[in-house]
């Protein structure tokens, strides 16, 4: 394996920036999946479909956050094994996480279909149901992309995951326009575009890994049970899935309150959650970069570099945590107007006021992301989960 992807030697700040930069871009592109849906629906479909994609998106995000959270935990194991040079166990973990993860994802899809029920007042029920049915059917593709994206990031190839995602987002935008604007498929077209993009991302990641790092692809000899590794995988993935989904659950609880306020308030909340998604991309990316950097060095037994990784991450996240609230506050009217297509009315005023208030607390959010990345990287995945749970409870 090329030494340029080894994070256990060389400048830690440089490694952190090289990891964080493509992760930030990747997370921003990831937000485009939902944002493009909402933007095109807002321009070429009706108000009800625009509001419905916000409600359906909250439920969809719960499933996707569980998947991405689980893959985040698995990536810690990948990074630690990679840093320790244990290629055989790496391949075995690859097989275990793929086979068991797909099985769990299929179960989640089935449960989602069984529990799918009306989420809002009658005028939105049909739209929400159509969107979620398609998304639930495509969850295995979402899992495959997130698993292989996590694997690539764990071995330091975040740029590759970014390029794959950029290609998929391009397809997503094109399909969104074709299905919604040209073919008039409405909210179903937006869902099909997102599902197709996830599938393309998964295929491209797998092809890249087979071409550039075939030694990490499992063979028949690697497809055997490893009780210790399976237990560790189950623990890490379960806890990090709960951690990632806990904030989404909080959003769902807020969505329940918002839904009582009428279509204007629902539209306002839909717009602001999209904007917050972009802001959170920076904190989430810093946390993921910290986790990979810490995990590889922890796997290699280099504790001093683990501590230095934390300090460098804290400095970077504080800098972003001071800049982001200012940007969000100053640009609140512009960004909300862009999302809603108007700079007047009750929906615009609600969204603008919400964004200005929540921006004041983003420094604390980014600081917390540093600690979450550090504790994930050293394998203490319960600590970030407890923090997020306390956040939701309060």
mmCIF file of C-alpha atoms in Angstrom:
data_model
loop_
_atom_site.group_PDB
_atom_site.id
_atom_site.type_symbol
_atom_site.label_atom_id
_atom_site.label_comp_id
_atom_site.label_asym_id
_atom_site.label_seq_id
_atom_site.Cartn_x
_atom_site.Cartn_y
_atom_site.Cartn_z
ATOM 1 C CA UNK A 1 0.000 0.000 0.000
ATOM 2 C CA UNK A 2 1.280 3.428 -0.869
ATOM 3 C CA UNK A 3 2.865 5.163 2.063
ATOM 4 C CA UNK A 4 1.077 8.432 1.217
ATOM 5 C CA UNK A 5 -2.080 6.964 2.785
ATOM 6 C CA UNK A 6 -0.345 5.952 6.019
ATOM 7 C CA UNK A 7 -1.469 8.360 8.754
ATOM 8 C CA UNK A 8 0.866 6.937 11.410
ATOM 9 C CA UNK A 9 3.830 9.060 10.293
ATOM 10 C CA UNK A 10 4.367 12.559 8.950
ATOM 11 C CA UNK A 11 2.746 15.880 9.836
ATOM 12 C CA UNK A 12 -0.473 15.440 11.815
ATOM 13 C CA UNK A 13 -1.961 18.872 10.904
ATOM 14 C CA UNK A 14 -1.349 18.133 7.221
ATOM 15 C CA UNK A 15 -2.945 14.702 7.518
ATOM 16 C CA UNK A 16 -5.918 16.251 9.304
ATOM 17 C CA UNK A 17 -6.446 18.877 6.630
ATOM 18 C CA UNK A 18 -6.026 16.336 3.809
ATOM 19 C CA UNK A 19 -8.670 14.169 5.436
ATOM 20 C CA UNK A 20 -11.028 16.952 6.478
ATOM 21 C CA UNK A 21 -11.091 18.891 3.194
ATOM 22 C CA UNK A 22 -12.513 16.095 0.993
ATOM 23 C CA UNK A 23 -14.791 14.999 3.832
ATOM 24 C CA UNK A 24 -16.242 18.505 4.046
ATOM 25 C CA UNK A 25 -16.774 18.612 0.315
ATOM 26 C CA UNK A 26 -18.259 15.124 0.419
ATOM 27 C CA UNK A 27 -20.681 16.021 3.194
ATOM 28 C CA UNK A 28 -21.735 19.153 1.333
ATOM 29 C CA UNK A 29 -22.348 17.081 -1.770
ATOM 30 C CA UNK A 30 -24.267 14.579 0.345
ATOM 31 C CA UNK A 31 -26.570 17.375 1.438
ATOM 32 C CA UNK A 32 -27.318 18.040 -2.220
ATOM 33 C CA UNK A 33 -29.198 14.739 -2.420
ATOM 34 C CA UNK A 34 -32.007 16.155 -0.300
ATOM 35 C CA UNK A 35 -31.529 19.813 -1.137
ATOM 36 C CA UNK A 36 -31.821 19.287 -4.885
ATOM 37 C CA UNK A 37 -34.998 17.282 -4.279
ATOM 38 C CA UNK A 38 -36.492 20.133 -2.280
ATOM 39 C CA UNK A 39 -35.259 22.852 -4.645
ATOM 40 C CA UNK A 40 -36.582 21.225 -7.823
ATOM 41 C CA UNK A 41 -39.823 20.184 -6.160
ATOM 42 C CA UNK A 42 -40.282 23.738 -4.947
ATOM 43 C CA UNK A 43 -39.844 25.067 -8.489
ATOM 44 C CA UNK A 44 -41.565 22.430 -10.604
ATOM 45 C CA UNK A 45 -44.063 20.714 -8.281
ATOM 46 C CA UNK A 46 -46.700 21.955 -5.870
ATOM 47 C CA UNK A 47 -46.443 23.399 -2.370
ATOM 48 C CA UNK A 48 -47.785 20.173 -0.889
ATOM 49 C CA UNK A 49 -45.009 18.089 -2.451
ATOM 50 C CA UNK A 50 -42.380 20.546 -1.238
ATOM 51 C CA UNK A 51 -43.727 20.301 2.312
ATOM 52 C CA UNK A 52 -44.055 16.514 2.006
ATOM 53 C CA UNK A 53 -40.397 15.980 1.051
ATOM 54 C CA UNK A 54 -39.418 17.767 4.259
ATOM 55 C CA UNK A 55 -41.580 15.486 6.392
ATOM 56 C CA UNK A 56 -40.536 12.353 4.495
ATOM 57 C CA UNK A 57 -36.909 13.491 4.587
ATOM 58 C CA UNK A 58 -36.939 13.545 8.379
ATOM 59 C CA UNK A 59 -38.026 9.897 8.475
ATOM 60 C CA UNK A 60 -35.630 8.954 5.670
ATOM 61 C CA UNK A 61 -32.769 10.599 7.543
ATOM 62 C CA UNK A 62 -33.483 8.457 10.589
ATOM 63 C CA UNK A 63 -32.772 5.322 8.556
ATOM 64 C CA UNK A 64 -29.826 6.865 6.720
ATOM 65 C CA UNK A 65 -28.293 8.199 9.930
ATOM 66 C CA UNK A 66 -28.516 4.728 11.435
ATOM 67 C CA UNK A 67 -26.714 3.325 8.396
ATOM 68 C CA UNK A 68 -24.039 6.031 8.285
ATOM 69 C CA UNK A 69 -23.620 5.798 12.052
ATOM 70 C CA UNK A 70 -23.107 2.043 11.900
ATOM 71 C CA UNK A 71 -20.554 2.477 9.096
ATOM 72 C CA UNK A 72 -18.778 5.139 11.169
ATOM 73 C CA UNK A 73 -18.253 2.576 13.905
ATOM 74 C CA UNK A 74 -17.039 0.006 11.397
ATOM 75 C CA UNK A 75 -14.619 2.571 9.942
ATOM 76 C CA UNK A 76 -12.926 2.861 13.339
ATOM 77 C CA UNK A 77 -12.214 -0.883 13.256
ATOM 78 C CA UNK A 78 -11.008 -0.637 9.650
ATOM 79 C CA UNK A 79 -8.657 2.245 10.534
ATOM 80 C CA UNK A 80 -7.257 0.547 13.632
ATOM 81 C CA UNK A 81 -6.587 -2.697 11.750
ATOM 82 C CA UNK A 82 -5.062 -0.785 8.861
ATOM 83 C CA UNK A 83 -2.825 1.246 11.173
ATOM 84 C CA UNK A 84 -1.704 -1.963 12.904
ATOM 85 C CA UNK A 85 -0.864 -3.565 9.538
ATOM 86 C CA UNK A 86 -3.254 -6.486 10.105
ATOM 87 C CA UNK A 87 -4.347 -7.019 6.509
ATOM 88 C CA UNK A 88 -5.767 -10.507 7.034
ATOM 89 C CA UNK A 89 -8.061 -9.360 9.840
ATOM 90 C CA UNK A 90 -8.926 -6.289 7.774
ATOM 91 C CA UNK A 91 -10.236 -8.515 4.970
ATOM 92 C CA UNK A 92 -12.144 -10.652 7.459
ATOM 93 C CA UNK A 93 -13.726 -7.519 8.926
ATOM 94 C CA UNK A 94 -14.587 -6.452 5.386
ATOM 95 C CA UNK A 95 -16.537 -9.682 4.843
ATOM 96 C CA UNK A 96 -18.213 -9.671 8.261
ATOM 97 C CA UNK A 97 -19.354 -6.069 8.055
ATOM 98 C CA UNK A 98 -20.617 -6.470 4.488
ATOM 99 C CA UNK A 99 -22.586 -9.669 5.020
ATOM 100 C CA UNK A 100 -24.015 -8.829 8.435
ATOM 101 C CA UNK A 101 -24.648 -5.193 7.515
ATOM 102 C CA UNK A 102 -26.627 -6.109 4.414
ATOM 103 C CA UNK A 103 -28.741 -8.539 6.407
ATOM 104 C CA UNK A 104 -29.528 -5.928 9.061
ATOM 105 C CA UNK A 105 -30.294 -3.318 6.395
ATOM 106 C CA UNK A 106 -32.781 -5.635 4.693
ATOM 107 C CA UNK A 107 -34.479 -6.215 8.050
ATOM 108 C CA UNK A 108 -34.682 -2.445 8.605
ATOM 109 C CA UNK A 109 -36.224 -1.988 5.159
ATOM 110 C CA UNK A 110 -38.820 -4.637 5.947
ATOM 111 C CA UNK A 111 -39.643 -3.078 9.295
ATOM 112 C CA UNK A 112 -39.905 0.300 7.630
ATOM 113 C CA UNK A 113 -42.510 -1.024 5.208
ATOM 114 C CA UNK A 114 -44.481 -2.622 8.038
ATOM 115 C CA UNK A 115 -44.402 0.513 10.187
ATOM 116 C CA UNK A 116 -44.979 2.954 7.340
ATOM 117 C CA UNK A 117 -48.052 4.902 8.357
ATOM 118 C CA UNK A 118 -49.567 8.334 7.694
ATOM 119 C CA UNK A 119 -47.289 11.008 9.101
ATOM 120 C CA UNK A 120 -49.235 14.172 8.630
ATOM 121 C CA UNK A 121 -52.646 15.515 7.796
ATOM 122 C CA UNK A 122 -54.462 13.919 4.900
ATOM 123 C CA UNK A 123 -53.307 16.291 2.174
ATOM 124 C CA UNK A 124 -49.674 15.143 2.618
ATOM 125 C CA UNK A 125 -50.179 11.466 3.416
ATOM 126 C CA UNK A 126 -50.040 10.174 -0.155
ATOM 127 C CA UNK A 127 -46.921 12.149 -1.110
ATOM 128 C CA UNK A 128 -45.012 11.118 2.036
ATOM 129 C CA UNK A 129 -45.924 7.444 1.571
ATOM 130 C CA UNK A 130 -44.793 7.371 -2.081
ATOM 131 C CA UNK A 131 -41.440 8.974 -1.287
ATOM 132 C CA UNK A 132 -40.636 6.725 1.680
ATOM 133 C CA UNK A 133 -41.631 3.523 -0.127
ATOM 134 C CA UNK A 134 -38.997 4.130 -2.794
ATOM 135 C CA UNK A 135 -36.344 5.228 -0.300
ATOM 136 C CA UNK A 136 -36.887 2.199 1.946
ATOM 137 C CA UNK A 137 -36.515 -0.132 -1.033
ATOM 138 C CA UNK A 138 -33.147 1.460 -1.850
ATOM 139 C CA UNK A 139 -31.618 1.233 1.651
ATOM 140 C CA UNK A 140 -29.269 -1.678 0.724
ATOM 141 C CA UNK A 141 -27.652 0.543 -1.918
ATOM 142 C CA UNK A 142 -27.261 3.302 0.666
ATOM 143 C CA UNK A 143 -25.586 0.844 3.039
ATOM 144 C CA UNK A 144 -23.148 -0.369 0.382
ATOM 145 C CA UNK A 145 -22.091 3.165 -0.488
ATOM 146 C CA UNK A 146 -21.641 4.182 3.145
ATOM 147 C CA UNK A 147 -19.712 1.023 4.005
ATOM 148 C CA UNK A 148 -17.249 1.352 1.134
ATOM 149 C CA UNK A 149 -17.004 5.101 1.597
ATOM 150 C CA UNK A 150 -16.120 4.463 5.251
ATOM 151 C CA UNK A 151 -13.546 1.872 4.206
ATOM 152 C CA UNK A 152 -11.878 4.271 1.779
ATOM 153 C CA UNK A 153 -11.757 7.025 4.402
ATOM 154 C CA UNK A 154 -10.359 4.607 6.984
ATOM 155 C CA UNK A 155 -7.330 3.899 4.781
ATOM 156 C CA UNK A 156 -6.819 7.598 4.066
ATOM 157 C CA UNK A 157 -8.403 7.694 0.604
ATOM 158 C CA UNK A 158 -11.024 10.327 1.322
ATOM 159 C CA UNK A 159 -10.367 11.973 -2.063
ATOM 160 C CA UNK A 160 -11.519 8.828 -3.849
ATOM 161 C CA UNK A 161 -14.793 8.750 -1.889
ATOM 162 C CA UNK A 162 -15.292 12.419 -2.757
ATOM 163 C CA UNK A 163 -14.805 11.863 -6.490
ATOM 164 C CA UNK A 164 -17.268 8.985 -6.471
ATOM 165 C CA UNK A 165 -19.829 11.070 -4.636
ATOM 166 C CA UNK A 166 -19.338 14.022 -7.001
ATOM 167 C CA UNK A 167 -20.153 11.791 -9.957
ATOM 168 C CA UNK A 168 -23.248 10.445 -8.221
ATOM 169 C CA UNK A 169 -24.510 13.917 -7.288
ATOM 170 C CA UNK A 170 -24.134 14.999 -10.900
ATOM 171 C CA UNK A 171 -26.348 12.094 -11.914
ATOM 172 C CA UNK A 172 -28.754 12.957 -9.084
ATOM 173 C CA UNK A 173 -29.175 16.521 -10.319
ATOM 174 C CA UNK A 174 -29.713 15.392 -13.908
ATOM 175 C CA UNK A 175 -32.246 12.726 -12.939
ATOM 176 C CA UNK A 176 -34.059 15.105 -10.587
ATOM 177 C CA UNK A 177 -34.555 17.574 -13.402
ATOM 178 C CA UNK A 178 -35.612 14.903 -15.885
ATOM 179 C CA UNK A 179 -37.996 13.050 -13.581
ATOM 180 C CA UNK A 180 -39.577 16.044 -11.856
ATOM 181 C CA UNK A 181 -39.345 18.954 -14.302
ATOM 182 C CA UNK A 182 -39.566 17.144 -17.626
ATOM 183 C CA UNK A 183 -41.514 13.943 -16.934
ATOM 184 C CA UNK A 184 -43.656 15.460 -14.171
ATOM 185 C CA UNK A 185 -43.224 12.504 -11.805
ATOM 186 C CA UNK A 186 -43.352 14.785 -8.769
ATOM 187 C CA UNK A 187 -42.104 13.533 -5.425
ATOM 188 C CA UNK A 188 -41.732 9.969 -6.754
ATOM 189 C CA UNK A 189 -39.272 11.216 -9.383
ATOM 190 C CA UNK A 190 -37.187 12.916 -6.679
ATOM 191 C CA UNK A 191 -37.073 9.684 -4.678
ATOM 192 C CA UNK A 192 -36.072 7.590 -7.725
ATOM 193 C CA UNK A 193 -33.277 10.059 -8.528
ATOM 194 C CA UNK A 194 -31.885 9.804 -4.996
ATOM 195 C CA UNK A 195 -32.107 5.998 -5.011
ATOM 196 C CA UNK A 196 -30.333 5.721 -8.375
ATOM 197 C CA UNK A 197 -27.547 8.035 -7.196
ATOM 198 C CA UNK A 198 -26.929 5.937 -4.095
ATOM 199 C CA UNK A 199 -26.656 2.793 -6.216
ATOM 200 C CA UNK A 200 -24.192 4.442 -8.605
ATOM 201 C CA UNK A 201 -22.066 5.611 -5.651
ATOM 202 C CA UNK A 202 -21.882 2.076 -4.267
ATOM 203 C CA UNK A 203 -20.849 0.533 -7.596
ATOM 204 C CA UNK A 204 -18.139 3.139 -8.230
ATOM 205 C CA UNK A 205 -16.651 2.715 -4.736
ATOM 206 C CA UNK A 206 -16.442 -1.050 -5.136
ATOM 207 C CA UNK A 207 -14.827 -0.765 -8.570
ATOM 208 C CA UNK A 208 -12.269 1.742 -7.248
ATOM 209 C CA UNK A 209 -11.325 -0.504 -4.337
ATOM 210 C CA UNK A 210 -10.922 -3.549 -6.580
ATOM 211 C CA UNK A 211 -8.655 -1.591 -8.901
ATOM 212 C CA UNK A 212 -6.546 0.423 -6.452
ATOM 213 C CA UNK A 213 -6.426 -1.721 -3.295
ATOM 214 C CA UNK A 214 -7.236 -5.332 -4.258
ATOM 215 C CA UNK A 215 -5.293 -6.629 -1.256
ATOM 216 C CA UNK A 216 -8.109 -5.333 0.956
ATOM 217 C CA UNK A 217 -10.808 -7.286 -0.911
ATOM 218 C CA UNK A 218 -11.793 -10.461 0.923
ATOM 219 C CA UNK A 219 -11.317 -13.857 -0.729
ATOM 220 C CA UNK A 220 -12.977 -17.196 0.000
ATOM 221 C CA UNK A 221 -10.427 -17.955 2.730
ATOM 222 C CA UNK A 222 -11.413 -14.747 4.568
ATOM 223 C CA UNK A 223 -15.121 -15.626 4.650
ATOM 224 C CA UNK A 224 -15.194 -17.298 8.021
ATOM 225 C CA UNK A 225 -16.627 -16.420 11.388
ATOM 226 C CA UNK A 226 -14.539 -14.507 13.912
ATOM 227 C CA UNK A 227 -16.458 -14.260 17.175
ATOM 228 C CA UNK A 228 -14.263 -11.569 18.729
ATOM 229 C CA UNK A 229 -14.271 -9.410 15.620
ATOM 230 C CA UNK A 230 -18.017 -9.875 15.097
ATOM 231 C CA UNK A 231 -18.744 -8.872 18.692
ATOM 232 C CA UNK A 232 -16.553 -5.789 18.335
ATOM 233 C CA UNK A 233 -18.201 -4.873 15.040
ATOM 234 C CA UNK A 234 -21.685 -5.282 16.479
ATOM 235 C CA UNK A 235 -20.813 -3.149 19.505
ATOM 236 C CA UNK A 236 -19.157 -0.335 17.577
ATOM 237 C CA UNK A 237 -21.751 -0.182 14.811
ATOM 238 C CA UNK A 238 -24.745 -0.402 17.153
ATOM 239 C CA UNK A 239 -23.555 2.341 19.489
ATOM 240 C CA UNK A 240 -22.464 4.719 16.725
ATOM 241 C CA UNK A 241 -25.737 4.107 14.879
ATOM 242 C CA UNK A 242 -27.623 5.134 18.014
ATOM 243 C CA UNK A 243 -25.352 8.152 18.366
ATOM 244 C CA UNK A 244 -25.940 9.365 14.814
ATOM 245 C CA UNK A 245 -29.664 8.660 14.872
ATOM 246 C CA UNK A 246 -30.284 10.311 18.242
ATOM 247 C CA UNK A 247 -30.018 13.799 16.780
ATOM 248 C CA UNK A 248 -32.290 12.742 13.951
ATOM 249 C CA UNK A 249 -34.802 11.476 16.499
ATOM 250 C CA UNK A 250 -34.645 14.884 18.115
ATOM 251 C CA UNK A 251 -35.423 16.433 14.732
ATOM 252 C CA UNK A 252 -38.398 14.103 14.367
ATOM 253 C CA UNK A 253 -39.735 15.222 17.744
ATOM 254 C CA UNK A 254 -39.372 18.838 16.666
ATOM 255 C CA UNK A 255 -40.990 17.951 13.329
ATOM 256 C CA UNK A 256 -44.000 16.642 15.219
ATOM 257 C CA UNK A 257 -44.421 20.025 16.877
ATOM 258 C CA UNK A 258 -43.788 21.896 13.629
ATOM 259 C CA UNK A 259 -46.408 19.848 11.803
ATOM 260 C CA UNK A 260 -49.118 21.384 13.976
ATOM 261 C CA UNK A 261 -48.244 24.868 12.728
ATOM 262 C CA UNK A 262 -49.494 24.512 9.162
ATOM 263 C CA UNK A 263 -47.878 24.395 5.723
ATOM 264 C CA UNK A 264 -45.988 27.714 6.122
ATOM 265 C CA UNK A 265 -44.188 26.521 9.227
ATOM 266 C CA UNK A 266 -43.478 23.108 7.695
ATOM 267 C CA UNK A 267 -41.973 24.780 4.632
ATOM 268 C CA UNK A 268 -39.868 27.055 6.850
ATOM 269 C CA UNK A 269 -38.528 24.107 8.823
ATOM 270 C CA UNK A 270 -37.818 22.168 5.625
ATOM 271 C CA UNK A 271 -35.729 25.063 4.307
ATOM 272 C CA UNK A 272 -33.763 25.607 7.524
ATOM 273 C CA UNK A 273 -32.940 21.926 8.001
ATOM 274 C CA UNK A 274 -31.423 21.897 4.518
ATOM 275 C CA UNK A 275 -29.311 24.953 5.349
ATOM 276 C CA UNK A 276 -28.259 23.504 8.703
ATOM 277 C CA UNK A 277 -27.234 20.353 6.885
ATOM 278 C CA UNK A 278 -24.599 22.332 5.004
ATOM 279 C CA UNK A 279 -23.334 23.971 8.199
ATOM 280 C CA UNK A 280 -23.159 20.651 10.014
ATOM 281 C CA UNK A 281 -21.100 19.234 7.149
ATOM 282 C CA UNK A 282 -18.045 21.062 8.500
ATOM 283 C CA UNK A 283 -18.390 19.802 12.072
ATOM 284 C CA UNK A 284 -19.274 16.255 11.047
ATOM 285 C CA UNK A 285 -16.336 16.127 8.632
ATOM 286 C CA UNK A 286 -13.894 17.357 11.259
ATOM 287 C CA UNK A 287 -15.168 14.711 13.633
ATOM 288 C CA UNK A 288 -14.815 11.949 11.002
ATOM 289 C CA UNK A 289 -11.282 13.084 10.083
ATOM 290 C CA UNK A 290 -10.281 13.113 13.745
ATOM 291 C CA UNK A 291 -11.708 9.629 14.223
ATOM 292 C CA UNK A 292 -9.735 8.143 11.306
ATOM 293 C CA UNK A 293 -6.487 9.882 12.263
ATOM 294 C CA UNK A 294 -6.769 8.867 15.921
ATOM 295 C CA UNK A 295 -7.832 5.299 15.071
ATOM 296 C CA UNK A 296 -4.924 4.589 12.723
ATOM 297 C CA UNK A 297 -2.391 5.882 15.228
ATOM 298 C CA UNK A 298 -4.093 4.051 18.081
ATOM 299 C CA UNK A 299 -3.925 0.843 16.046
ATOM 300 C CA UNK A 300 -0.218 1.439 15.463
ATOM 301 C CA UNK A 301 0.324 1.986 19.208
ATOM 302 C CA UNK A 302 1.536 5.603 18.773
ATOM 303 C CA UNK A 303 -0.144 7.260 21.763
ATOM 304 C CA UNK A 304 1.736 10.560 21.498
ATOM 305 C CA UNK A 305 0.455 11.010 17.959
ATOM 306 C CA UNK A 306 -3.048 10.208 19.224
ATOM 307 C CA UNK A 307 -2.824 13.111 21.689
ATOM 308 C CA UNK A 308 -1.371 15.433 19.059
ATOM 309 C CA UNK A 309 -4.187 14.476 16.683
ATOM 310 C CA UNK A 310 -6.733 15.565 19.282
ATOM 311 C CA UNK A 311 -5.020 18.909 19.885
ATOM 312 C CA UNK A 312 -4.757 19.680 16.167
ATOM 313 C CA UNK A 313 -8.394 18.770 15.659
ATOM 314 C CA UNK A 314 -9.548 20.970 18.526
ATOM 315 C CA UNK A 315 -7.719 23.960 17.057
ATOM 316 C CA UNK A 316 -9.228 23.386 13.603
ATOM 317 C CA UNK A 317 -12.759 22.884 14.923
ATOM 318 C CA UNK A 318 -12.619 25.973 17.122
ATOM 319 C CA UNK A 319 -11.616 28.043 14.094
ATOM 320 C CA UNK A 320 -14.533 26.693 12.050
ATOM 321 C CA UNK A 321 -16.835 26.950 15.055
ATOM 322 C CA UNK A 322 -16.176 30.684 15.319
ATOM 323 C CA UNK A 323 -16.549 31.372 11.603
ATOM 324 C CA UNK A 324 -19.701 29.351 10.920
ATOM 325 C CA UNK A 325 -22.101 31.169 13.302
ATOM 326 C CA UNK A 326 -21.108 34.511 11.780
ATOM 327 C CA UNK A 327 -21.663 33.246 8.232
ATOM 328 C CA UNK A 328 -25.029 31.687 9.118
ATOM 329 C CA UNK A 329 -26.284 34.802 10.891
ATOM 330 C CA UNK A 330 -25.247 37.263 8.211
ATOM 331 C CA UNK A 331 -26.503 35.148 5.308
ATOM 332 C CA UNK A 332 -29.763 34.001 6.934
ATOM 333 C CA UNK A 333 -32.093 36.068 4.734
ATOM 334 C CA UNK A 334 -30.222 35.231 1.521
ATOM 335 C CA UNK A 335 -29.976 31.490 2.126
ATOM 336 C CA UNK A 336 -33.592 31.157 3.254
ATOM 337 C CA UNK A 337 -34.781 33.221 0.291
ATOM 338 C CA UNK A 338 -32.851 30.967 -2.054
ATOM 339 C CA UNK A 339 -34.356 27.805 -0.589
ATOM 340 C CA UNK A 340 -37.931 29.092 -0.536
ATOM 341 C CA UNK A 341 -37.763 31.082 -3.755
ATOM 342 C CA UNK A 342 -39.144 34.157 -1.990
ATOM 343 C CA UNK A 343 -38.044 36.762 0.533
ATOM 344 C CA UNK A 344 -41.432 37.524 2.021
ATOM 345 C CA UNK A 345 -44.283 35.782 3.764
ATOM 346 C CA UNK A 346 -44.746 33.801 6.967
ATOM 347 C CA UNK A 347 -42.569 30.863 5.856
ATOM 348 C CA UNK A 348 -39.641 33.182 5.061
ATOM 349 C CA UNK A 349 -39.888 35.070 8.371
ATOM 350 C CA UNK A 350 -40.108 31.881 10.439
ATOM 351 C CA UNK A 351 -37.120 30.335 8.665
ATOM 352 C CA UNK A 352 -34.972 33.476 8.892
ATOM 353 C CA UNK A 353 -35.609 33.951 12.630
ATOM 354 C CA UNK A 354 -34.952 30.272 13.350
ATOM 355 C CA UNK A 355 -31.631 30.298 11.491
ATOM 356 C CA UNK A 356 -30.360 33.445 13.212
ATOM 357 C CA UNK A 357 -31.084 32.016 16.642
ATOM 358 C CA UNK A 358 -29.640 28.542 16.117
ATOM 359 C CA UNK A 359 -26.461 30.001 14.569
ATOM 360 C CA UNK A 360 -25.437 31.397 17.955
ATOM 361 C CA UNK A 361 -24.832 27.895 19.328
ATOM 362 C CA UNK A 362 -22.729 26.365 16.587
ATOM 363 C CA UNK A 363 -19.377 26.976 18.325
ATOM 364 C CA UNK A 364 -20.436 24.552 21.050
ATOM 365 C CA UNK A 365 -21.579 22.076 18.410
ATOM 366 C CA UNK A 366 -18.225 22.071 16.617
ATOM 367 C CA UNK A 367 -16.275 21.720 19.861
ATOM 368 C CA UNK A 368 -18.363 18.704 20.777
ATOM 369 C CA UNK A 369 -17.607 17.157 17.389
ATOM 370 C CA UNK A 370 -13.892 17.156 18.221
ATOM 371 C CA UNK A 371 -14.451 15.108 21.363
ATOM 372 C CA UNK A 372 -16.827 12.770 19.533
ATOM 373 C CA UNK A 373 -14.194 12.074 16.865
ATOM 374 C CA UNK A 374 -11.482 11.480 19.451
ATOM 375 C CA UNK A 375 -13.493 9.061 21.577
ATOM 376 C CA UNK A 376 -14.702 7.188 18.502
ATOM 377 C CA UNK A 377 -11.118 6.886 17.281
ATOM 378 C CA UNK A 378 -9.836 5.321 20.508
ATOM 379 C CA UNK A 379 -12.760 2.901 20.546
ATOM 380 C CA UNK A 380 -14.787 4.474 23.393
ATOM 381 C CA UNK A 381 -17.847 4.856 21.198
ATOM 382 C CA UNK A 382 -20.242 4.948 24.153
ATOM 383 C CA UNK A 383 -18.991 8.379 25.250
ATOM 384 C CA UNK A 384 -20.240 10.326 22.177
ATOM 385 C CA UNK A 385 -23.488 8.369 22.335
ATOM 386 C CA UNK A 386 -24.074 9.367 25.957
ATOM 387 C CA UNK A 387 -23.319 12.970 25.070
ATOM 388 C CA UNK A 388 -25.821 12.983 22.221
ATOM 389 C CA UNK A 389 -28.447 11.270 24.379
ATOM 390 C CA UNK A 390 -28.009 13.919 27.080
ATOM 391 C CA UNK A 391 -28.385 16.573 24.405
ATOM 392 C CA UNK A 392 -31.700 15.125 23.238
ATOM 393 C CA UNK A 393 -32.995 14.557 26.762
ATOM 394 C CA UNK A 394 -32.299 18.172 27.735
#
